[in-house]
Coordinates of C-alpha atoms and ligand atoms in Angstrom, one line a residue:
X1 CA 84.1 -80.0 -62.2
X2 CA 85.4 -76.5 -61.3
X3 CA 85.3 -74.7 -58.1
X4 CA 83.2 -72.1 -60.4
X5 CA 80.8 -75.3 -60.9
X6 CA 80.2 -75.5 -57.8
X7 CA 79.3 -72.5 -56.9
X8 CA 76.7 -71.7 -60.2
X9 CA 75.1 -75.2 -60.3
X10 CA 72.6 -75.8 -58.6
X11 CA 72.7 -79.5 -57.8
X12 CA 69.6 -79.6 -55.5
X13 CA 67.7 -78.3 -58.7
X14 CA 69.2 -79.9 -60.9
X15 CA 67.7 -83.2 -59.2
X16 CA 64.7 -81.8 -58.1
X17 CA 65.3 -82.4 -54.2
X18 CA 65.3 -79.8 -51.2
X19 CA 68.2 -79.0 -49.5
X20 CA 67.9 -81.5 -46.6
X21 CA 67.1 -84.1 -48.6
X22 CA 68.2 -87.4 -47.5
X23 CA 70.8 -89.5 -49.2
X24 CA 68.4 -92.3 -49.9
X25 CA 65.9 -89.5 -51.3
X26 CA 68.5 -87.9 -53.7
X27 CA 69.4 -91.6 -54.9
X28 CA 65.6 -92.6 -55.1
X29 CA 65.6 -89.3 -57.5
X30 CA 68.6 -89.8 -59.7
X31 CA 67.7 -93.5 -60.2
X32 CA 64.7 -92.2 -61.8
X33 CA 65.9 -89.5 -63.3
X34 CA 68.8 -91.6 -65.1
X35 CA 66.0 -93.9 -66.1
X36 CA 64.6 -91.4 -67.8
X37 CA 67.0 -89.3 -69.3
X38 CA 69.6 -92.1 -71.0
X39 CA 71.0 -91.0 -73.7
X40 CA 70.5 -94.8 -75.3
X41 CA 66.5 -94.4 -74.9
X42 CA 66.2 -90.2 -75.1
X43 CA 68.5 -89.0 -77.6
X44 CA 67.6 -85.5 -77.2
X45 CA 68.1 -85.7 -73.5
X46 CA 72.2 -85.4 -72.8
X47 CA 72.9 -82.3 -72.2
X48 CA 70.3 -83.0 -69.2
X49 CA 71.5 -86.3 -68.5
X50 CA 75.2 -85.0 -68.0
X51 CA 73.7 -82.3 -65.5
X52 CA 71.8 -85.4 -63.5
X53 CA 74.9 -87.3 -63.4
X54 CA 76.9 -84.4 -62.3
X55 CA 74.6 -83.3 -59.4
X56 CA 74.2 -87.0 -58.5
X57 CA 78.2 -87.5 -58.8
X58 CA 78.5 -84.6 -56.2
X59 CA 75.6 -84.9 -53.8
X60 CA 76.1 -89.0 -53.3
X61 CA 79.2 -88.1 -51.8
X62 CA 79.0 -87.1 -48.1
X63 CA 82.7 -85.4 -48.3
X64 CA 81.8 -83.8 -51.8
X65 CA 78.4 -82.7 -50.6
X66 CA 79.5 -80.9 -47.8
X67 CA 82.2 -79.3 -49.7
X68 CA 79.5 -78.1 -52.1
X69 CA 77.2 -77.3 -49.5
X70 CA 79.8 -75.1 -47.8
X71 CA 81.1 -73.4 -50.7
X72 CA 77.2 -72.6 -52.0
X73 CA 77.2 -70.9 -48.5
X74 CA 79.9 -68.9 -48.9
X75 CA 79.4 -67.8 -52.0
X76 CA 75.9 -67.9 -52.4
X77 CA 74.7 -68.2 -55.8
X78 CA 76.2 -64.8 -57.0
X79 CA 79.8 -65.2 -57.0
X80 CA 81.8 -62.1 -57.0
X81 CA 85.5 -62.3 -57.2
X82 CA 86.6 -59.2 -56.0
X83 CA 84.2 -59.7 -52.4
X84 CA 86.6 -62.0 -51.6
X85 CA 90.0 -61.5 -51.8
X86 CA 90.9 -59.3 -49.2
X87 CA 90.9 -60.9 -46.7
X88 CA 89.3 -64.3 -46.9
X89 CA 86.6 -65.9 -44.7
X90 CA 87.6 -66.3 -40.8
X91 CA 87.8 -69.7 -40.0
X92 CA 87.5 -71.0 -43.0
X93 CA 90.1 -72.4 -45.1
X94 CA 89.5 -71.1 -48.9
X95 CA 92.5 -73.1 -50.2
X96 CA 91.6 -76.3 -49.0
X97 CA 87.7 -75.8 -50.4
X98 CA 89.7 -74.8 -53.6
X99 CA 92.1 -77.7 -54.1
X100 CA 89.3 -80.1 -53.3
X101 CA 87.2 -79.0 -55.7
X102 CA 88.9 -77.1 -58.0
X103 CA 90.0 -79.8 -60.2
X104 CA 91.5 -77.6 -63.3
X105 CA 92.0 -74.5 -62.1
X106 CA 91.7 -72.6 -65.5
X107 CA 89.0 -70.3 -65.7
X108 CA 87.7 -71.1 -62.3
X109 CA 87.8 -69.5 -58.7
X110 CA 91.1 -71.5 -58.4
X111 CA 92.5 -68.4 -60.9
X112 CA 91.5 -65.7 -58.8
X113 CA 93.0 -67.1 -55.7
X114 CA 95.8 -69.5 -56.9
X115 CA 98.7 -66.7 -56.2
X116 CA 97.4 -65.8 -53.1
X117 CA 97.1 -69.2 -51.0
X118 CA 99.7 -71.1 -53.1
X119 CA 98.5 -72.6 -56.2
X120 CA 100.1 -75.5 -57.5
X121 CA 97.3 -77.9 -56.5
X122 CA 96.9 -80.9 -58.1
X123 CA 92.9 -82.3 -56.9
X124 CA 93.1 -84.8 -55.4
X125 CA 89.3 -85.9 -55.6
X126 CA 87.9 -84.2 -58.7
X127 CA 86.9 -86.8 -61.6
X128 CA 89.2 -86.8 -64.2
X129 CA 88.9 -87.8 -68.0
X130 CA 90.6 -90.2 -69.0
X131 CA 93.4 -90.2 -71.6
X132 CA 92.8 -89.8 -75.3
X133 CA 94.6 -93.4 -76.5
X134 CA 96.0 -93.0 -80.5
X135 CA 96.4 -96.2 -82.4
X136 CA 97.4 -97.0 -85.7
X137 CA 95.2 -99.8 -87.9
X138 CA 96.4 -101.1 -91.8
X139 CA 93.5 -101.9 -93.5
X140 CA 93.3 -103.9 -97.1
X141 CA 92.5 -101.6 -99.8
X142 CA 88.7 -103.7 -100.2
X143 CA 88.4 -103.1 -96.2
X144 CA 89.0 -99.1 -96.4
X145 CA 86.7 -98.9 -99.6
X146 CA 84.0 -100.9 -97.7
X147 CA 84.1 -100.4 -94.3
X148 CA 85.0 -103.2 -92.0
X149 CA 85.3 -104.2 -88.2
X150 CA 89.4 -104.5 -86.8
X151 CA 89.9 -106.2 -83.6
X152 CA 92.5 -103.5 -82.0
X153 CA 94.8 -104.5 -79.5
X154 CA 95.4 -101.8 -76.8
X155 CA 97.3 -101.5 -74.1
X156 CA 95.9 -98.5 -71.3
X157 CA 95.7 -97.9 -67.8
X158 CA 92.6 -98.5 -66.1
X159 CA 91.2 -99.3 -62.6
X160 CA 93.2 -102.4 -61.6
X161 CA 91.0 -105.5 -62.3
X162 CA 91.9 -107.2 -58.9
X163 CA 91.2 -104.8 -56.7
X164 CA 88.2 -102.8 -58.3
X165 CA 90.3 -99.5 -58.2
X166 CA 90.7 -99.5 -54.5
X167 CA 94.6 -100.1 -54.6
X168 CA 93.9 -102.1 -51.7
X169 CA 94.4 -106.1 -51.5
X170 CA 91.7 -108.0 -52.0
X171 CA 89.7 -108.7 -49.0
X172 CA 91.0 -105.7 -47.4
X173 CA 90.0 -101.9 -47.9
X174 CA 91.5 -98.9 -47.9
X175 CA 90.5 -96.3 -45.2
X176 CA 90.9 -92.5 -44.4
X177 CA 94.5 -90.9 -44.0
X178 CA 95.4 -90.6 -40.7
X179 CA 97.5 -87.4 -41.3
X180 CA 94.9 -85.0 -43.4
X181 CA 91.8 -87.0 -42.1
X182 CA 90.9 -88.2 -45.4
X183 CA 90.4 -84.6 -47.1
X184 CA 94.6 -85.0 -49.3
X185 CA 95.5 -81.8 -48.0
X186 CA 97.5 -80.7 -45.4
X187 CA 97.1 -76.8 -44.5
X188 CA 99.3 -74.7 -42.3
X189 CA 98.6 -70.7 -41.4
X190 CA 101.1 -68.3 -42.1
X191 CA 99.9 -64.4 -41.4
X192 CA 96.3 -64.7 -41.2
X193 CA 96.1 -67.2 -44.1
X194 CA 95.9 -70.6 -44.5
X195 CA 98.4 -72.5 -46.8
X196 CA 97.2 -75.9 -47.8
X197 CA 99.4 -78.1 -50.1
X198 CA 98.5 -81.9 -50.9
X199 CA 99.2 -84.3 -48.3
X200 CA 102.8 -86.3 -48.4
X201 CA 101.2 -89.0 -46.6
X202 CA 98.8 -90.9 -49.0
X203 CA 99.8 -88.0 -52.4
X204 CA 96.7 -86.4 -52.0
X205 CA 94.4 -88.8 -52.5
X206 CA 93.2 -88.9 -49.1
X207 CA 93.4 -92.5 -48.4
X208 CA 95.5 -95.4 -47.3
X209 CA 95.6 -98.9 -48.0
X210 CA 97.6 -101.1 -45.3
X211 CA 98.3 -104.0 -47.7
X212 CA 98.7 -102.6 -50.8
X213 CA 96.8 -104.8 -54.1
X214 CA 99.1 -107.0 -55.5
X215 CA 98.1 -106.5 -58.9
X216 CA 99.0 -102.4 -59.0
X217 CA 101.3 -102.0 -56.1
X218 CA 98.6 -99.9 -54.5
X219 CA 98.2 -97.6 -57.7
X220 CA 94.4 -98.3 -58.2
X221 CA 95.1 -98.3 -61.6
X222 CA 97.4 -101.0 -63.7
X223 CA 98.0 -100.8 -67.4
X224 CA 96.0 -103.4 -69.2
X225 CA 95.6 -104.9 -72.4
X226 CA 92.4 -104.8 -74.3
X227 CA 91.2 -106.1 -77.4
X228 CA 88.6 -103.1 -78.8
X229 CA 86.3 -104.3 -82.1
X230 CA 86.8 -101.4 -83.8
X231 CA 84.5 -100.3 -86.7
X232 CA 85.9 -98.5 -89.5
X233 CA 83.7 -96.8 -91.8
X234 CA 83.6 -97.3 -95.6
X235 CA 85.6 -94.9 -97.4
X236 CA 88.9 -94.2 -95.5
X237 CA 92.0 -93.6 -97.0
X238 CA 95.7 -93.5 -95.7
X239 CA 96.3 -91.2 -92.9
X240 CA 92.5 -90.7 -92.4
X241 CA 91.8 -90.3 -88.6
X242 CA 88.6 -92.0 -86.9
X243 CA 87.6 -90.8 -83.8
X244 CA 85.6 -93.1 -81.8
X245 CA 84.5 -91.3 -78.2
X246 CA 84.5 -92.9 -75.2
X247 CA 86.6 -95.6 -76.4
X248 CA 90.0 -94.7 -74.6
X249 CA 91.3 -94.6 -71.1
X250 CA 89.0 -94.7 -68.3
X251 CA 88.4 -91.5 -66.5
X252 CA 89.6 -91.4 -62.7
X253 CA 86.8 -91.0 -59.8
X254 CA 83.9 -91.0 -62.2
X255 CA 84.9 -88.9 -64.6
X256 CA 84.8 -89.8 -68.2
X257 CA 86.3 -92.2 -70.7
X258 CA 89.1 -90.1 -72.8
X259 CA 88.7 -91.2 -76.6
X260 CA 90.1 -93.6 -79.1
X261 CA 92.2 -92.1 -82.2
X262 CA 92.5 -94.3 -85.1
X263 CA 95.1 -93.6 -87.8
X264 CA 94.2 -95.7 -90.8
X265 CA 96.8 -96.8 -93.6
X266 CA 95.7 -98.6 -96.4
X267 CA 97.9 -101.2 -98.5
X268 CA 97.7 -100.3 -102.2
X269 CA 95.6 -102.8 -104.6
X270 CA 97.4 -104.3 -107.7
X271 CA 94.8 -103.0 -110.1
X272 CA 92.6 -100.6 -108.4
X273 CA 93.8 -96.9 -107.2
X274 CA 91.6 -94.5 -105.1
X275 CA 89.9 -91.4 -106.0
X276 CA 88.2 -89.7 -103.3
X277 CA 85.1 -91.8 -103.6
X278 CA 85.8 -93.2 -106.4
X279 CA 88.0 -96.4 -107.6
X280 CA 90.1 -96.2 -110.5
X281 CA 91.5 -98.8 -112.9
X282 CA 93.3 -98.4 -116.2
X283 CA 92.3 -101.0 -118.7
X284 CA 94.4 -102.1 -122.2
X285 CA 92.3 -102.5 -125.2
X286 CA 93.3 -103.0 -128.6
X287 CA 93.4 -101.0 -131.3
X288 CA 90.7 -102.8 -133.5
X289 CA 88.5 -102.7 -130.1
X290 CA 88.9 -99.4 -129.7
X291 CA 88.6 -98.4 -133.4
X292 CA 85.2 -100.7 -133.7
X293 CA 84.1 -101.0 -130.7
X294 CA 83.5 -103.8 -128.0
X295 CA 82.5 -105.5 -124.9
X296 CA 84.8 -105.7 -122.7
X297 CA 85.3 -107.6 -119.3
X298 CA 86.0 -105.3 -116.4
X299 CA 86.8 -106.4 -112.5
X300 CA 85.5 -105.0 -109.9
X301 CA 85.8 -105.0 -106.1
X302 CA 82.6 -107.2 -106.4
X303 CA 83.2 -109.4 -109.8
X304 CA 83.3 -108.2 -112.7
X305 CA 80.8 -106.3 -114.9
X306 CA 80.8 -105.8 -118.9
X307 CA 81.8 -102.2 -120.1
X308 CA 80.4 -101.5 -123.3
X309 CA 83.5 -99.1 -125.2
X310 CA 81.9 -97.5 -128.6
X311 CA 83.6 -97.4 -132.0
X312 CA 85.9 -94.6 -131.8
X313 CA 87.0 -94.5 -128.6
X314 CA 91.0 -92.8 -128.2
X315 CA 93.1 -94.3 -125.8
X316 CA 92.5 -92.8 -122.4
X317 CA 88.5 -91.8 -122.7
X318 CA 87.5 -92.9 -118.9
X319 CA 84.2 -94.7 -118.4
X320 CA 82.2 -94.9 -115.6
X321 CA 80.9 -98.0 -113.9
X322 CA 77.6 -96.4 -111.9
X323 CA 78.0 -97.6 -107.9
X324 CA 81.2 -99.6 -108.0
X325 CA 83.6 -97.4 -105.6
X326 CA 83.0 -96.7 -101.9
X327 CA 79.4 -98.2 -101.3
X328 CA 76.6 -95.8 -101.6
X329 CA 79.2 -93.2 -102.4
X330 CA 81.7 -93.4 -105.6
X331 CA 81.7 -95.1 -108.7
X332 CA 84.6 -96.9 -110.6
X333 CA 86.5 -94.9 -113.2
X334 CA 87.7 -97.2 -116.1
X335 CA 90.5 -95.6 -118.4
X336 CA 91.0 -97.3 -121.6
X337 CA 94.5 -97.4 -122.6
X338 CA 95.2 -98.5 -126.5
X339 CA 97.9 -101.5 -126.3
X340 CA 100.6 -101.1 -128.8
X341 CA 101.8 -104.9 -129.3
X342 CA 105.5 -104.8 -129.3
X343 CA 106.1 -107.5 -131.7
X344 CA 103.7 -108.7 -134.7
X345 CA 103.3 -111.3 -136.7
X346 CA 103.9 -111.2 -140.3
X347 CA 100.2 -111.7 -141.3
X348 CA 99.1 -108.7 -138.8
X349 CA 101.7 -106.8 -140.1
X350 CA 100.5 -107.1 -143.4
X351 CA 96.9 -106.4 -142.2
X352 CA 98.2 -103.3 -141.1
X353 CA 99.9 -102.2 -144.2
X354 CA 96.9 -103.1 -145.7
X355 CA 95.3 -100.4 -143.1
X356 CA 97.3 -97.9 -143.3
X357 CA 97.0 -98.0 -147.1
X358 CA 93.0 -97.4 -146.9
X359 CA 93.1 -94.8 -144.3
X360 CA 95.7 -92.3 -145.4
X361 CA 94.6 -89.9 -142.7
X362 CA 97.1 -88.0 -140.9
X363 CA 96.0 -87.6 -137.8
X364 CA 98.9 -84.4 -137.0
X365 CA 97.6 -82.4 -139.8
X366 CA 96.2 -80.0 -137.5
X367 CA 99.8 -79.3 -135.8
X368 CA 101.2 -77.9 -139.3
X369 CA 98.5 -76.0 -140.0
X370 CA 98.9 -74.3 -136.5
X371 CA 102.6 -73.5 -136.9
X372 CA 102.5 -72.2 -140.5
Ligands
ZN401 ZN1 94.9 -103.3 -57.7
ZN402 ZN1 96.7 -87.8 -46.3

């Protein structure tokens, strides 16, 4: 959420409450709201839900509220950025309403007045994503052609499990600082303006905890190890990346979850070979097969299935097997290969002299004629 957000959303609206509604009224109307906008029962309602839960995120929060209600007043709901900059609001601090709610400055108010009353804020209160997390998974050829389910051991940070988040040990609870009064930003004035920079005392984040949670030194957060079940759809090849949203690390004061990126490598099968969709597999057949045709005995991913190869075929003609690569998607490509047997015995020998003799056909005529 930018300072710009703040300033162009209308929150009130965007709940359907007045202006002095009360906190229990603006809960009563986000609960039923939420109810009726999630995403899991109204598909086509995010975009809406996301506005609810931002408005709610906001207006929940007596600090954040006020913030937004004071900034809506200044502002009003046309926000012009060169009304502003000459000489700032008396009495009011703009660079504290900024770093409060400015979050990433890019793009928002925080731009137009970053040089002039300091910049270099990091918010202390805005919700942040969380980080994307990239992992790498090595599927079985079988399990990249159909798809499978790969428990994925992670390691992120998150909100420490023993304290909730708080940073504070259990049983205790952390409270406002006593240096910036809870707001993580300290401001001094310095020729009619008013410096603010994040306060040293609790970092910026506003709050301190006397007996810090023993489980993140205080942090709120501690890095955790998680076991995701991770779905991988049918198909994937090696280096193919799988994005799976929402899956990463947790987003900071109710922001949202950063993603999951999956890199995928596949070990290579003994027989079969990947094309796109499709499976490949060369297959040796003998001359007299291939010559006089046969039935021959194929494997599959799924058992094997009987490839009928006509009289006549030459040594690499590629058959297909109809639904036998990546489910629903590719077929398998059978390549017949004629076997030359590297040592004979005298009666095939002889059967072959015997061939040769009664088909005097040379098959490189063509080449001759081509050259001459
Ligand atoms: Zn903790
Ligand atoms: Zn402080």
């Amino acid at each position: 959420m930018s300072a710009r957000d703040y300033v162009e959303k209308d929150y009130y609206a965007a709940l359907g409450v007045p202006k002095d509604a009360s906190a229990s009224d603006i809960k009563k109307a986000y609960r039923k709201l939420a109810r009726d906008l999630h995403p899991d029962t109204n598909p086509g309602g995010e975009e809406r839900f996301k506005e609810v839960s931002e408005a709610y995120d906001v207006l929940s929060d007596t600090a954040k509220r006020k913030e937004y209600d004071e900034a809506r007043s200044l502002f009003g709901s046309g926000y012009r950025p060169g009304g502003y900059a000459g000489g700032g609001a008396p009495g009011f601090d703009l660079g504290d309403l900024f770093s409060r709610a400015g979050g990433q400055a890019a793009g928002g108010l925080g731009d137009v007045f970053g040089g002039l009353f300091g910049g270099g804020r990091s918010a202390g209160r805005a919700p942040r994503r969380g980080a994307d997390v990239e992992a790498d998974v090595t599927l079985s050829f079988a399990d990249a052609v159909r798809g499978a389910t790969v428990p994925l051991r992670l390691t992120t940070t998150g909100p420490c499990a023993t304290c909730g988040g708080s940073g504070a040990a259990p049983g205790t609870s952390p409270h406002a600082c006593a240096t910036c009064s809870g707001a993580g930003v300290t401001s001094r004035s310095q020729g009619g303006f008013a410096f603010s920079e994040p306060c040293k005392a609790c970092r910026g984040s506003g709050r301190t905890v006397d007996t810090p949670c023993p489980g993140c030194a205080g942090e709120g957060r501690a890095v955790q190890g998680k076991t995701l079940n991770v779905r991988i759809p049918p198909g994937v090849s090696e280096g193919s990346k799988v994005r799976l949203s929402g899956r990463g690390g947790a987003g900071e004061r109710g922001g949202s979850a950063g993603d999951l990126m999956v890199t995928v490598h596949v070990s290579p099968h003994r027989l079969f070979a990947r094309k796109g969709d499709h499976l490949t597999l060369a297959v040796p057949v003998t001359f007299p097969e291939a010559a006089l045709g046969a039935q021959i005995s194929v494997p599959t991913l799924d058992g094997s299935v009987t490839l009928k190869v006509p009289a006549g075929t030459s040594s690499g003609r590629t058959f297909r097997v109809k639904g036998r690569g990546v489910p629903g998607k590719g077929d398998l490509l059978v390549t017949v290969e004629v076997a030359v047997p590297a040592r004979l015995s005298k009666e095939a020998e002889q059967a072959l002299a015997a061939f040769s003799a009664a088909a005097p056909e040379n098959p490189r005529a063509h080449l001759a004629e081509e050259v001459s």
